[in-house]
PDB file of C-alpha atoms in Angstrom:
ATOM      1  CA  MET X   1       0.000   0.000   0.000  1.00  0.00           C
ATOM      2  CA  PHE X   2       2.813   2.370   0.904  1.00  0.00           C
ATOM      3  CA  ALA X   3       4.511   1.543  -2.396  1.00  0.00           C
ATOM      4  CA  SER X   4       1.362   2.318  -4.381  1.00  0.00           C
ATOM      5  CA  GLN X   5       0.895   5.634  -2.552  1.00  0.00           C
ATOM      6  CA  SER X   6       4.518   6.518  -3.168  1.00  0.00           C
ATOM      7  CA  ALA X   7       4.117   5.698  -6.850  1.00  0.00           C
ATOM      8  CA  LEU X   8       1.021   7.932  -6.981  1.00  0.00           C
ATOM      9  CA  VAL X   9       2.889  10.812  -5.317  1.00  0.00           C
ATOM     10  CA  ILE X  10       5.805  10.404  -7.726  1.00  0.00           C
ATOM     11  CA  GLU X  11       3.452  10.312 -10.713  1.00  0.00           C
ATOM     12  CA  ASN X  12       1.635  13.439  -9.513  1.00  0.00           C
ATOM     13  CA  ALA X  13       4.963  15.187  -9.022  1.00  0.00           C
ATOM     14  CA  ARG X  14       6.018  14.207 -12.524  1.00  0.00           C
ATOM     15  CA  LEU X  15       2.742  15.437 -14.007  1.00  0.00           C
ATOM     16  CA  TYR X  16       3.066  18.707 -12.081  1.00  0.00           C
ATOM     17  CA  ARG X  17       6.643  19.135 -13.280  1.00  0.00           C
ATOM     18  CA  ASP X  18       5.596  18.438 -16.878  1.00  0.00           C
ATOM     19  CA  GLU X  19       2.724  20.882 -16.567  1.00  0.00           C
ATOM     20  CA  GLN X  20       5.013  23.571 -15.178  1.00  0.00           C
ATOM     21  CA  ARG X  21       7.517  22.959 -17.954  1.00  0.00           C
ATOM     22  CA  ALA X  22       4.806  23.188 -20.615  1.00  0.00           C
ATOM     23  CA  ARG X  23       3.492  26.374 -18.994  1.00  0.00           C
ATOM     24  CA  SER X  24       6.969  27.907 -18.954  1.00  0.00           C
ATOM     25  CA  ASP X  25       7.513  26.972 -22.593  1.00  0.00           C
ATOM     26  CA  LEU X  26       4.174  28.516 -23.568  1.00  0.00           C
ATOM     27  CA  GLU X  27       4.883  31.723 -21.631  1.00  0.00           C
ATOM     28  CA  ALA X  28       8.321  31.992 -23.242  1.00  0.00           C
ATOM     29  CA  LEU X  29       6.755  31.537 -26.681  1.00  0.00           C
ATOM     30  CA  VAL X  30       4.042  34.141 -26.089  1.00  0.00           C
ATOM     31  CA  ASP X  31       6.552  36.560 -24.594  1.00  0.00           C
ATOM     32  CA  THR X  32       8.762  36.470 -27.689  1.00  0.00           C
ATOM     33  CA  VAL X  33       6.149  36.656 -30.469  1.00  0.00           C
ATOM     34  CA  PRO X  34       6.304  39.913 -32.489  1.00  0.00           C
ATOM     35  CA  VAL X  35       2.674  40.706 -31.599  1.00  0.00           C
ATOM     36  CA  GLY X  36       1.480  42.349 -28.405  1.00  0.00           C
ATOM     37  CA  VAL X  37      -0.512  40.002 -26.160  1.00  0.00           C
ATOM     38  CA  LEU X  38      -2.588  41.071 -23.142  1.00  0.00           C
ATOM     39  CA  VAL X  39      -4.808  38.968 -20.900  1.00  0.00           C
ATOM     40  CA  PHE X  40      -7.559  40.807 -18.975  1.00  0.00           C
ATOM     41  CA  GLU X  41      -9.464  39.543 -15.940  1.00  0.00           C
ATOM     42  CA  SER X  42     -13.145  39.437 -16.925  1.00  0.00           C
ATOM     43  CA  GLN X  43     -14.720  41.045 -13.862  1.00  0.00           C
ATOM     44  CA  THR X  44     -12.290  43.877 -13.151  1.00  0.00           C
ATOM     45  CA  GLY X  45     -10.722  44.461 -16.570  1.00  0.00           C
ATOM     46  CA  ILE X  46      -7.299  44.433 -14.927  1.00  0.00           C
ATOM     47  CA  PRO X  47      -4.517  43.042 -17.148  1.00  0.00           C
ATOM     48  CA  THR X  48      -3.105  39.837 -15.695  1.00  0.00           C
ATOM     49  CA  TYR X  49      -0.494  39.226 -18.388  1.00  0.00           C
ATOM     50  CA  VAL X  50       1.450  41.565 -20.664  1.00  0.00           C
ATOM     51  CA  ASN X  51       4.097  40.276 -23.066  1.00  0.00           C
ATOM     52  CA  ARG X  52       7.315  41.902 -24.251  1.00  0.00           C
ATOM     53  CA  GLU X  53       5.901  43.388 -27.473  1.00  0.00           C
ATOM     54  CA  THR X  54       3.066  45.028 -25.553  1.00  0.00           C
ATOM     55  CA  ARG X  55       5.625  46.617 -23.242  1.00  0.00           C
ATOM     56  CA  ARG X  56       7.535  47.862 -26.287  1.00  0.00           C
ATOM     57  CA  ILE X  57       4.387  49.412 -27.758  1.00  0.00           C
ATOM     58  CA  SER X  58       3.531  51.056 -24.430  1.00  0.00           C
ATOM     59  CA  SER X  59       7.077  52.466 -24.229  1.00  0.00           C
ATOM     60  CA  LYS X  60       6.369  54.364 -27.475  1.00  0.00           C
ATOM     61  CA  LEU X  61       3.430  56.069 -25.778  1.00  0.00           C
ATOM     62  CA  ALA X  62       4.876  56.950 -22.377  1.00  0.00           C
ATOM     63  CA  SER X  63       8.193  57.215 -20.576  1.00  0.00           C
ATOM     64  CA  PRO X  64       9.793  53.992 -19.304  1.00  0.00           C
ATOM     65  CA  GLU X  65       8.763  54.569 -15.684  1.00  0.00           C
ATOM     66  CA  PHE X  66       5.138  53.981 -16.702  1.00  0.00           C
ATOM     67  CA  THR X  67       4.132  50.325 -16.627  1.00  0.00           C
ATOM     68  CA  PRO X  68       1.797  48.976 -19.351  1.00  0.00           C
ATOM     69  CA  GLU X  69      -0.952  48.829 -16.705  1.00  0.00           C
ATOM     70  CA  GLU X  70      -0.478  52.542 -15.939  1.00  0.00           C
ATOM     71  CA  VAL X  71      -0.433  53.412 -19.635  1.00  0.00           C
ATOM     72  CA  LEU X  72      -3.768  51.605 -20.065  1.00  0.00           C
ATOM     73  CA  ARG X  73      -5.346  53.950 -17.523  1.00  0.00           C
ATOM     74  CA  ILE X  74      -4.357  57.145 -19.345  1.00  0.00           C
ATOM     75  CA  LEU X  75      -4.655  56.181 -23.003  1.00  0.00           C
ATOM     76  CA  THR X  76      -7.322  57.266 -25.459  1.00  0.00           C
ATOM     77  CA  ILE X  77      -8.490  54.868 -28.145  1.00  0.00           C
ATOM     78  CA  ARG X  78     -10.261  55.566 -31.414  1.00  0.00           C
ATOM     79  CA  ARG X  79     -10.883  53.785 -34.648  1.00  0.00           C
ATOM     80  CA  ALA X  80      -8.374  54.687 -37.369  1.00  0.00           C
ATOM     81  CA  GLY X  81      -9.705  57.357 -39.710  1.00  0.00           C
ATOM     82  CA  SER X  82     -12.364  58.631 -37.279  1.00  0.00           C
ATOM     83  CA  GLU X  83     -12.671  61.265 -34.590  1.00  0.00           C
ATOM     84  CA  ASP X  84     -12.271  60.325 -30.933  1.00  0.00           C
ATOM     85  CA  ASP X  85     -14.886  57.774 -29.925  1.00  0.00           C
ATOM     86  CA  ALA X  86     -16.493  57.802 -26.515  1.00  0.00           C
ATOM     87  CA  PHE X  87     -14.629  55.335 -24.325  1.00  0.00           C
ATOM     88  CA  LYS X  88     -17.752  53.274 -23.728  1.00  0.00           C
ATOM     89  CA  GLU X  89     -18.078  52.681 -27.472  1.00  0.00           C
ATOM     90  CA  LEU X  90     -14.585  51.307 -27.948  1.00  0.00           C
ATOM     91  CA  PRO X  91     -14.181  47.742 -29.236  1.00  0.00           C
ATOM     92  CA  LEU X  92     -12.082  46.674 -26.242  1.00  0.00           C
ATOM     93  CA  THR X  93     -14.568  48.007 -23.729  1.00  0.00           C
ATOM     94  CA  THR X  94     -17.476  46.495 -25.630  1.00  0.00           C
ATOM     95  CA  MET X  95     -15.712  43.156 -25.589  1.00  0.00           C
ATOM     96  CA  LEU X  96     -15.143  43.302 -21.828  1.00  0.00           C
ATOM     97  CA  ARG X  97     -18.768  44.173 -21.189  1.00  0.00           C
ATOM     98  CA  ASP X  98     -20.571  42.000 -23.721  1.00  0.00           C
ATOM     99  CA  ALA X  99     -18.078  39.143 -24.279  1.00  0.00           C
ATOM    100  CA  GLU X 100     -17.833  40.037 -27.960  1.00  0.00           C
ATOM    101  CA  MET X 101     -15.018  39.020 -30.273  1.00  0.00           C
ATOM    102  CA  VAL X 102     -13.063  41.673 -32.152  1.00  0.00           C
ATOM    103  CA  ARG X 103     -11.430  40.800 -35.446  1.00  0.00           C
ATOM    104  CA  ALA X 104      -8.828  42.943 -37.249  1.00  0.00           C
ATOM    105  CA  GLU X 105     -10.007  46.309 -35.912  1.00  0.00           C
ATOM    106  CA  GLU X 106      -7.572  49.115 -36.775  1.00  0.00           C
ATOM    107  CA  ILE X 107      -7.220  51.204 -33.641  1.00  0.00           C
ATOM    108  CA  VAL X 108      -5.225  54.356 -32.881  1.00  0.00           C
ATOM    109  CA  ILE X 109      -3.969  54.406 -29.294  1.00  0.00           C
ATOM    110  CA  SER X 110      -2.790  57.752 -27.916  1.00  0.00           C
ATOM    111  CA  VAL X 111      -1.877  59.399 -24.627  1.00  0.00           C
ATOM    112  CA  PRO X 112      -2.512  62.967 -23.398  1.00  0.00           C
ATOM    113  CA  ASP X 113       0.879  64.315 -24.538  1.00  0.00           C
ATOM    114  CA  GLY X 114       0.031  63.522 -28.171  1.00  0.00           C
ATOM    115  CA  GLU X 115       2.033  60.350 -28.738  1.00  0.00           C
ATOM    116  CA  SER X 116       0.090  57.713 -30.656  1.00  0.00           C
ATOM    117  CA  VAL X 117       0.475  54.368 -32.372  1.00  0.00           C
ATOM    118  CA  THR X 118      -1.810  52.596 -34.834  1.00  0.00           C
ATOM    119  CA  THR X 119      -2.462  48.947 -34.059  1.00  0.00           C
ATOM    120  CA  LEU X 120      -4.455  46.063 -35.488  1.00  0.00           C
ATOM    121  CA  VAL X 121      -6.522  44.621 -32.644  1.00  0.00           C
ATOM    122  CA  ASN X 122      -7.951  41.130 -32.209  1.00  0.00           C
ATOM    123  CA  ALA X 123      -9.738  40.109 -29.009  1.00  0.00           C
ATOM    124  CA  THR X 124     -11.256  36.831 -27.843  1.00  0.00           C
ATOM    125  CA  PRO X 125     -13.160  35.970 -24.632  1.00  0.00           C
ATOM    126  CA  ILE X 126     -11.987  32.842 -22.807  1.00  0.00           C
ATOM    127  CA  ARG X 127     -14.846  30.871 -21.232  1.00  0.00           C
ATOM    128  CA  SER X 128     -14.952  28.285 -18.482  1.00  0.00           C
ATOM    129  CA  GLN X 129     -16.599  24.886 -18.899  1.00  0.00           C
ATOM    130  CA  ASP X 130     -19.932  26.298 -17.701  1.00  0.00           C
ATOM    131  CA  GLY X 131     -19.807  29.083 -20.305  1.00  0.00           C
ATOM    132  CA  GLU X 132     -18.831  31.940 -18.021  1.00  0.00           C
ATOM    133  CA  VAL X 133     -16.262  34.394 -19.352  1.00  0.00           C
ATOM    134  CA  GLU X 134     -13.113  34.131 -17.260  1.00  0.00           C
ATOM    135  CA  SER X 135     -10.692  36.330 -19.172  1.00  0.00           C
ATOM    136  CA  TYR X 136     -10.000  38.049 -22.467  1.00  0.00           C
ATOM    137  CA  VAL X 137      -7.013  37.679 -24.728  1.00  0.00           C
ATOM    138  CA  VAL X 138      -6.163  40.766 -26.784  1.00  0.00           C
ATOM    139  CA  THR X 139      -3.485  40.944 -29.472  1.00  0.00           C
ATOM    140  CA  LEU X 140      -2.007  44.191 -30.793  1.00  0.00           C
ATOM    141  CA  GLN X 141       0.015  44.416 -33.993  1.00  0.00           C
ATOM    142  CA  ASP X 142       2.027  47.618 -34.357  1.00  0.00           C
ATOM    143  CA  MET X 143       1.184  49.034 -37.792  1.00  0.00           C
ATOM    144  CA  THR X 144       3.996  51.615 -37.793  1.00  0.00           C
ATOM    145  CA  PRO X 145       6.382  49.575 -40.014  1.00  0.00           C
ATOM    146  CA  LEU X 146       3.604  48.949 -42.541  1.00  0.00           C
ATOM    147  CA  GLN X 147       2.678  52.639 -42.541  1.00  0.00           C
ATOM    148  CA  GLU X 148       6.314  53.524 -43.205  1.00  0.00           C
ATOM    149  CA  VAL X 149       6.381  51.101 -46.145  1.00  0.00           C
ATOM    150  CA  GLU X 150       3.231  52.719 -47.567  1.00  0.00           C
ATOM    151  CA  ARG X 151       4.762  56.177 -47.125  1.00  0.00           C
ATOM    152  CA  LEU X 152       7.931  55.128 -48.943  1.00  0.00           C
ATOM    153  CA  LYS X 153       5.867  53.589 -51.751  1.00  0.00           C
ATOM    154  CA  ALA X 154       3.897  56.805 -52.192  1.00  0.00           C
ATOM    155  CA  GLU X 155       7.116  58.835 -52.147  1.00  0.00           C
ATOM    156  CA  PHE X 156       8.695  56.490 -54.678  1.00  0.00           C
ATOM    157  CA  LEU X 157       5.700  56.681 -57.027  1.00  0.00           C
ATOM    158  CA  GLY X 158       5.740  60.473 -56.787  1.00  0.00           C
ATOM    159  CA  THR X 159       9.446  60.539 -57.673  1.00  0.00           C
ATOM    160  CA  VAL X 160       8.966  58.143 -60.583  1.00  0.00           C
ATOM    161  CA  SER X 161       6.039  60.183 -61.918  1.00  0.00           C
ATOM    162  CA  HIS X 162       8.210  63.287 -61.841  1.00  0.00           C
ATOM    163  CA  GLU X 163      11.156  61.506 -63.477  1.00  0.00           C
ATOM    164  CA  LEU X 164       8.967  60.090 -66.264  1.00  0.00           C
ATOM    165  CA  ARG X 165       7.361  63.444 -66.968  1.00  0.00           C
ATOM    166  CA  ALA X 166      10.676  65.118 -67.867  1.00  0.00           C
ATOM    167  CA  PRO X 167      11.759  62.784 -70.733  1.00  0.00           C
ATOM    168  CA  LEU X 168       8.177  62.526 -71.947  1.00  0.00           C
ATOM    169  CA  SER X 169       7.988  66.323 -72.225  1.00  0.00           C
ATOM    170  CA  SER X 170      11.270  66.384 -74.168  1.00  0.00           C
ATOM    171  CA  ILE X 171      10.046  63.694 -76.568  1.00  0.00           C
ATOM    172  CA  LYS X 172       6.719  65.447 -77.091  1.00  0.00           C
ATOM    173  CA  GLY X 173       8.383  68.828 -77.632  1.00  0.00           C
ATOM    174  CA  SER X 174      10.918  67.451 -80.110  1.00  0.00           C
ATOM    175  CA  ALA X 175       8.250  65.504 -82.006  1.00  0.00           C
ATOM    176  CA  ALA X 176       5.999  68.574 -82.178  1.00  0.00           C
ATOM    177  CA  THR X 177       8.865  70.692 -83.506  1.00  0.00           C
ATOM    178  CA  LEU X 178       9.699  68.106 -86.168  1.00  0.00           C
ATOM    179  CA  ALA X 179       6.057  67.794 -87.202  1.00  0.00           C
ATOM    180  CA  GLY X 180       5.504  71.539 -87.474  1.00  0.00           C
ATOM    181  CA  SER X 181       8.838  72.737 -88.858  1.00  0.00           C
ATOM    182  CA  TRP X 182      10.274  69.800 -90.791  1.00  0.00           C
ATOM    183  CA  ALA X 183      10.767  71.722 -94.037  1.00  0.00           C
ATOM    184  CA  SER X 184      12.549  74.652 -92.411  1.00  0.00           C
ATOM    185  CA  LEU X 185      15.024  72.626 -90.348  1.00  0.00           C
ATOM    186  CA  ASP X 186      18.511  71.930 -91.648  1.00  0.00           C
ATOM    187  CA  PRO X 187      20.048  68.421 -91.353  1.00  0.00           C
ATOM    188  CA  ALA X 188      22.017  69.302 -88.209  1.00  0.00           C
ATOM    189  CA  GLU X 189      18.870  70.487 -86.439  1.00  0.00           C
ATOM    190  CA  LEU X 190      16.950  67.407 -87.560  1.00  0.00           C
ATOM    191  CA  ASP X 191      19.730  65.200 -86.239  1.00  0.00           C
ATOM    192  CA  LEU X 192      19.674  67.056 -82.910  1.00  0.00           C
ATOM    193  CA  PHE X 193      15.944  66.527 -82.400  1.00  0.00           C
ATOM    194  CA  PHE X 194      16.167  62.854 -83.373  1.00  0.00           C
ATOM    195  CA  ARG X 195      19.007  62.346 -80.896  1.00  0.00           C
ATOM    196  CA  ILE X 196      16.971  64.053 -78.159  1.00  0.00           C
ATOM    197  CA  ILE X 197      14.054  61.714 -78.836  1.00  0.00           C
ATOM    198  CA  GLU X 198      16.341  58.672 -78.815  1.00  0.00           C
ATOM    199  CA  GLN X 199      18.135  59.665 -75.607  1.00  0.00           C
ATOM    200  CA  GLU X 200      14.943  60.525 -73.741  1.00  0.00           C
ATOM    201  CA  ALA X 201      13.288  57.290 -74.901  1.00  0.00           C
ATOM    202  CA  ASP X 202      16.296  55.389 -73.525  1.00  0.00           C
ATOM    203  CA  ARG X 203      15.943  57.300 -70.281  1.00  0.00           C
ATOM    204  CA  MET X 204      12.261  56.360 -70.010  1.00  0.00           C
ATOM    205  CA  SER X 205      13.109  52.746 -70.775  1.00  0.00           C
ATOM    206  CA  SER X 206      15.684  52.768 -67.988  1.00  0.00           C
ATOM    207  CA  LEU X 207      13.162  54.193 -65.520  1.00  0.00           C
ATOM    208  CA  ILE X 208      10.597  51.551 -66.452  1.00  0.00           C
ATOM    209  CA  THR X 209      13.250  48.861 -66.013  1.00  0.00           C
ATOM    210  CA  ASP X 210      13.953  50.243 -62.543  1.00  0.00           C
ATOM    211  CA  LEU X 211      10.238  50.031 -61.732  1.00  0.00           C
ATOM    212  CA  LEU X 212      10.134  46.417 -62.844  1.00  0.00           C
ATOM    213  CA  ASP X 213      13.224  45.701 -60.736  1.00  0.00           C
ATOM    214  CA  VAL X 214      11.503  47.183 -57.677  1.00  0.00           C
ATOM    215  CA  ALA X 215       8.511  44.911 -58.283  1.00  0.00           C
ATOM    216  CA  ARG X 216      10.844  41.919 -58.602  1.00  0.00           C
ATOM    217  CA  ILE X 217      12.650  42.872 -55.392  1.00  0.00           C
ATOM    218  CA  GLU X 218       9.341  43.043 -53.507  1.00  0.00           C
ATOM    219  CA  ALA X 219       8.350  39.671 -54.952  1.00  0.00           C
ATOM    220  CA  GLY X 220      11.751  38.202 -54.079  1.00  0.00           C
ATOM    221  CA  SER X 221      12.363  37.259 -57.705  1.00  0.00           C
ATOM    222  CA  LEU X 222      15.073  39.714 -58.762  1.00  0.00           C
ATOM    223  CA  SER X 223      17.694  37.764 -60.655  1.00  0.00           C
ATOM    224  CA  ILE X 224      21.365  38.594 -60.125  1.00  0.00           C
ATOM    225  CA  SER X 225      24.076  37.302 -62.449  1.00  0.00           C
ATOM    226  CA  PRO X 226      27.457  38.091 -60.865  1.00  0.00           C
ATOM    227  CA  VAL X 227      30.527  37.599 -63.015  1.00  0.00           C
ATOM    228  CA  PRO X 228      34.207  38.521 -62.448  1.00  0.00           C
ATOM    229  CA  SER X 229      34.529  42.203 -63.377  1.00  0.00           C
ATOM    230  CA  GLU X 230      37.283  44.798 -63.340  1.00  0.00           C
ATOM    231  CA  VAL X 231      36.388  47.757 -61.138  1.00  0.00           C
ATOM    232  CA  ALA X 232      38.037  50.273 -63.475  1.00  0.00           C
ATOM    233  CA  VAL X 233      36.010  48.971 -66.431  1.00  0.00           C
ATOM    234  CA  LEU X 234      32.751  49.219 -64.473  1.00  0.00           C
ATOM    235  CA  ILE X 235      33.493  52.785 -63.402  1.00  0.00           C
ATOM    236  CA  ASP X 236      34.518  53.806 -66.916  1.00  0.00           C
ATOM    237  CA  GLU X 237      31.276  52.388 -68.325  1.00  0.00           C
ATOM    238  CA  ALA X 238      29.215  54.269 -65.748  1.00  0.00           C
ATOM    239  CA  ARG X 239      31.117  57.468 -66.464  1.00  0.00           C
ATOM    240  CA  GLY X 240      30.628  57.117 -70.219  1.00  0.00           C
ATOM    241  CA  THR X 241      26.896  56.444 -69.925  1.00  0.00           C
ATOM    242  CA  PHE X 242      26.460  59.378 -67.568  1.00  0.00           C
ATOM    243  CA  ARG X 243      28.302  61.712 -69.940  1.00  0.00           C
ATOM    244  CA  THR X 244      26.271  60.709 -72.997  1.00  0.00           C
ATOM    245  CA  SER X 245      23.039  61.244 -71.067  1.00  0.00           C
ATOM    246  CA  GLY X 246      23.950  64.871 -70.401  1.00  0.00           C
ATOM    247  CA  GLY X 247      25.962  64.536 -67.208  1.00  0.00           C
ATOM    248  CA  GLY X 248      29.065  66.497 -66.367  1.00  0.00           C
ATOM    249  CA  ASN X 249      32.552  65.807 -67.640  1.00  0.00           C
ATOM    250  CA  ASP X 250      34.710  66.660 -64.647  1.00  0.00           C
ATOM    251  CA  PHE X 251      35.745  63.309 -63.188  1.00  0.00           C
ATOM    252  CA  ARG X 252      38.674  62.093 -61.165  1.00  0.00           C
ATOM    253  CA  ILE X 253      39.276  58.376 -60.802  1.00  0.00           C
ATOM    254  CA  GLU X 254      41.400  57.175 -57.900  1.00  0.00           C
ATOM    255  CA  LEU X 255      41.880  53.414 -57.777  1.00  0.00           C
ATOM    256  CA  PRO X 256      44.522  51.268 -56.105  1.00  0.00           C
ATOM    257  CA  SER X 257      46.655  49.596 -58.742  1.00  0.00           C
ATOM    258  CA  ASP X 258      46.245  46.151 -57.195  1.00  0.00           C
ATOM    259  CA  LEU X 259      42.440  45.971 -57.054  1.00  0.00           C
ATOM    260  CA  PRO X 260      41.399  42.412 -57.902  1.00  0.00           C
ATOM    261  CA  PRO X 261      38.340  41.606 -60.032  1.00  0.00           C
ATOM    262  CA  VAL X 262      35.017  41.643 -58.184  1.00  0.00           C
ATOM    263  CA  MET X 263      31.977  39.424 -58.523  1.00  0.00           C
ATOM    264  CA  ALA X 264      29.227  41.748 -59.700  1.00  0.00           C
ATOM    265  CA  ASP X 265      26.146  41.897 -61.867  1.00  0.00           C
ATOM    266  CA  ARG X 266      27.617  44.222 -64.466  1.00  0.00           C
ATOM    267  CA  ARG X 267      24.408  45.918 -65.609  1.00  0.00           C
ATOM    268  CA  ARG X 268      23.028  46.474 -62.130  1.00  0.00           C
ATOM    269  CA  ILE X 269      26.228  47.727 -60.500  1.00  0.00           C
ATOM    270  CA  VAL X 270      26.808  50.159 -63.375  1.00  0.00           C
ATOM    271  CA  GLN X 271      23.244  51.416 -62.934  1.00  0.00           C
ATOM    272  CA  VAL X 272      23.896  51.941 -59.221  1.00  0.00           C
ATOM    273  CA  MET X 273      26.946  54.085 -60.004  1.00  0.00           C
ATOM    274  CA  ILE X 274      25.031  56.060 -62.648  1.00  0.00           C
ATOM    275  CA  ASN X 275      22.286  56.737 -60.104  1.00  0.00           C
ATOM    276  CA  LEU X 276      24.869  57.947 -57.588  1.00  0.00           C
ATOM    277  CA  LEU X 277      26.348  60.310 -60.176  1.00  0.00           C
ATOM    278  CA  SER X 278      22.901  61.572 -61.182  1.00  0.00           C
ATOM    279  CA  ASN X 279      21.980  62.265 -57.565  1.00  0.00           C
ATOM    280  CA  ALA X 280      25.249  64.119 -56.980  1.00  0.00           C
ATOM    281  CA  ALA X 281      24.785  66.232 -60.111  1.00  0.00           C
ATOM    282  CA  ARG X 282      21.167  67.004 -59.239  1.00  0.00           C
ATOM    283  CA  TYR X 283      22.137  68.615 -55.933  1.00  0.00           C
ATOM    284  CA  LEU X 284      25.125  70.475 -57.379  1.00  0.00           C
ATOM    285  CA  ILE X 285      23.416  72.414 -60.157  1.00  0.00           C
ATOM    286  CA  ASN X 286      25.193  75.677 -61.071  1.00  0.00           C
ATOM    287  CA  VAL X 287      28.123  74.706 -58.866  1.00  0.00           C
ATOM    288  CA  ASN X 288      31.603  73.913 -60.109  1.00  0.00           C
ATOM    289  CA  TYR X 289      32.286  70.405 -58.927  1.00  0.00           C
ATOM    290  CA  SER X 290      34.273  67.329 -59.705  1.00  0.00           C
ATOM    291  CA  CYS X 291      33.246  63.718 -59.163  1.00  0.00           C
ATOM    292  CA  ARG X 292      35.888  61.515 -57.628  1.00  0.00           C
ATOM    293  CA  PHE X 293      35.791  57.736 -57.987  1.00  0.00           C
ATOM    294  CA  SER X 294      37.743  55.830 -55.395  1.00  0.00           C
ATOM    295  CA  ALA X 295      37.711  52.217 -54.291  1.00  0.00           C
ATOM    296  CA  ASN X 296      39.291  50.087 -51.630  1.00  0.00           C
ATOM    297  CA  TYR X 297      38.819  46.483 -50.705  1.00  0.00           C
ATOM    298  CA  PHE X 298      38.793  44.221 -47.722  1.00  0.00           C
ATOM    299  CA  CYS X 299      38.338  40.479 -47.486  1.00  0.00           C
ATOM    300  CA  ARG X 300      35.929  38.875 -45.062  1.00  0.00           C
ATOM    301  CA  SER X 301      34.730  35.285 -45.300  1.00  0.00           C
ATOM    302  CA  ASP X 302      36.036  35.010 -48.856  1.00  0.00           C
ATOM    303  CA  SER X 303      34.033  38.056 -49.953  1.00  0.00           C
ATOM    304  CA  LEU X 304      35.209  41.300 -51.490  1.00  0.00           C
ATOM    305  CA  SER X 305      33.567  44.676 -50.875  1.00  0.00           C
ATOM    306  CA  VAL X 306      34.250  47.676 -53.075  1.00  0.00           C
TER     307      VAL X 306
END
């Protein structure tokens, strides 16, 4: 009898230990997920669990000495895109009162000093076996990174629209001049307008290629074909293309004599250097300047950086 009781005690201890281990593993998992998780007590609405991401979000709203529980008491919540809602009408409060589920509600959380963060809220009531609501689990996803991506996309599209408009205007103007004054133009003038049309069409083609590359990068399907390339040759090609497209002529090239070949996608790395030159020239209009090419190398894990 004593042996059977001892075996029962040992088995209970093992089950308790396993349960505690599983609980610890679950808490560690929830604490490290990149989504804020809060658990509220059903009767009082007091948070009984707050994970690491929730603490990070709350730190964006108030100074570090405020705990997430204290931040909850001073925050204001409203639906994204609307004016301040009355607190009693908020999804979280409604859920606590009426045991309702909330799915993918975009909520702006702010504090009196004006700091705010947009989150995507999901909330689920947890019920006991007899159907009574015991607690609520709320998840918060910080939308700030996604908003920044959308802002950058809008900025990029605005830049591209502006860049496309310039060559298109040149092509249209040259074509209109040729159509209206063909007979009165001498061969040199005709050649000039045709070259303008050709160069600006190439410029538009390059911009469209860049757009397609951006789409491929976002889709994770951008193909890179690195081949051994001489740095001096790459720089000279970029310089020549920049000159023929109307860039400046004042260049200085400073390269170590012992630079080894690099593995590079020739077309893409040349385009990167052309873009750098174009950006430099754009911000140095009406200023005497010189562009200096220099390169150095270092080896790390059998890789070469230039």
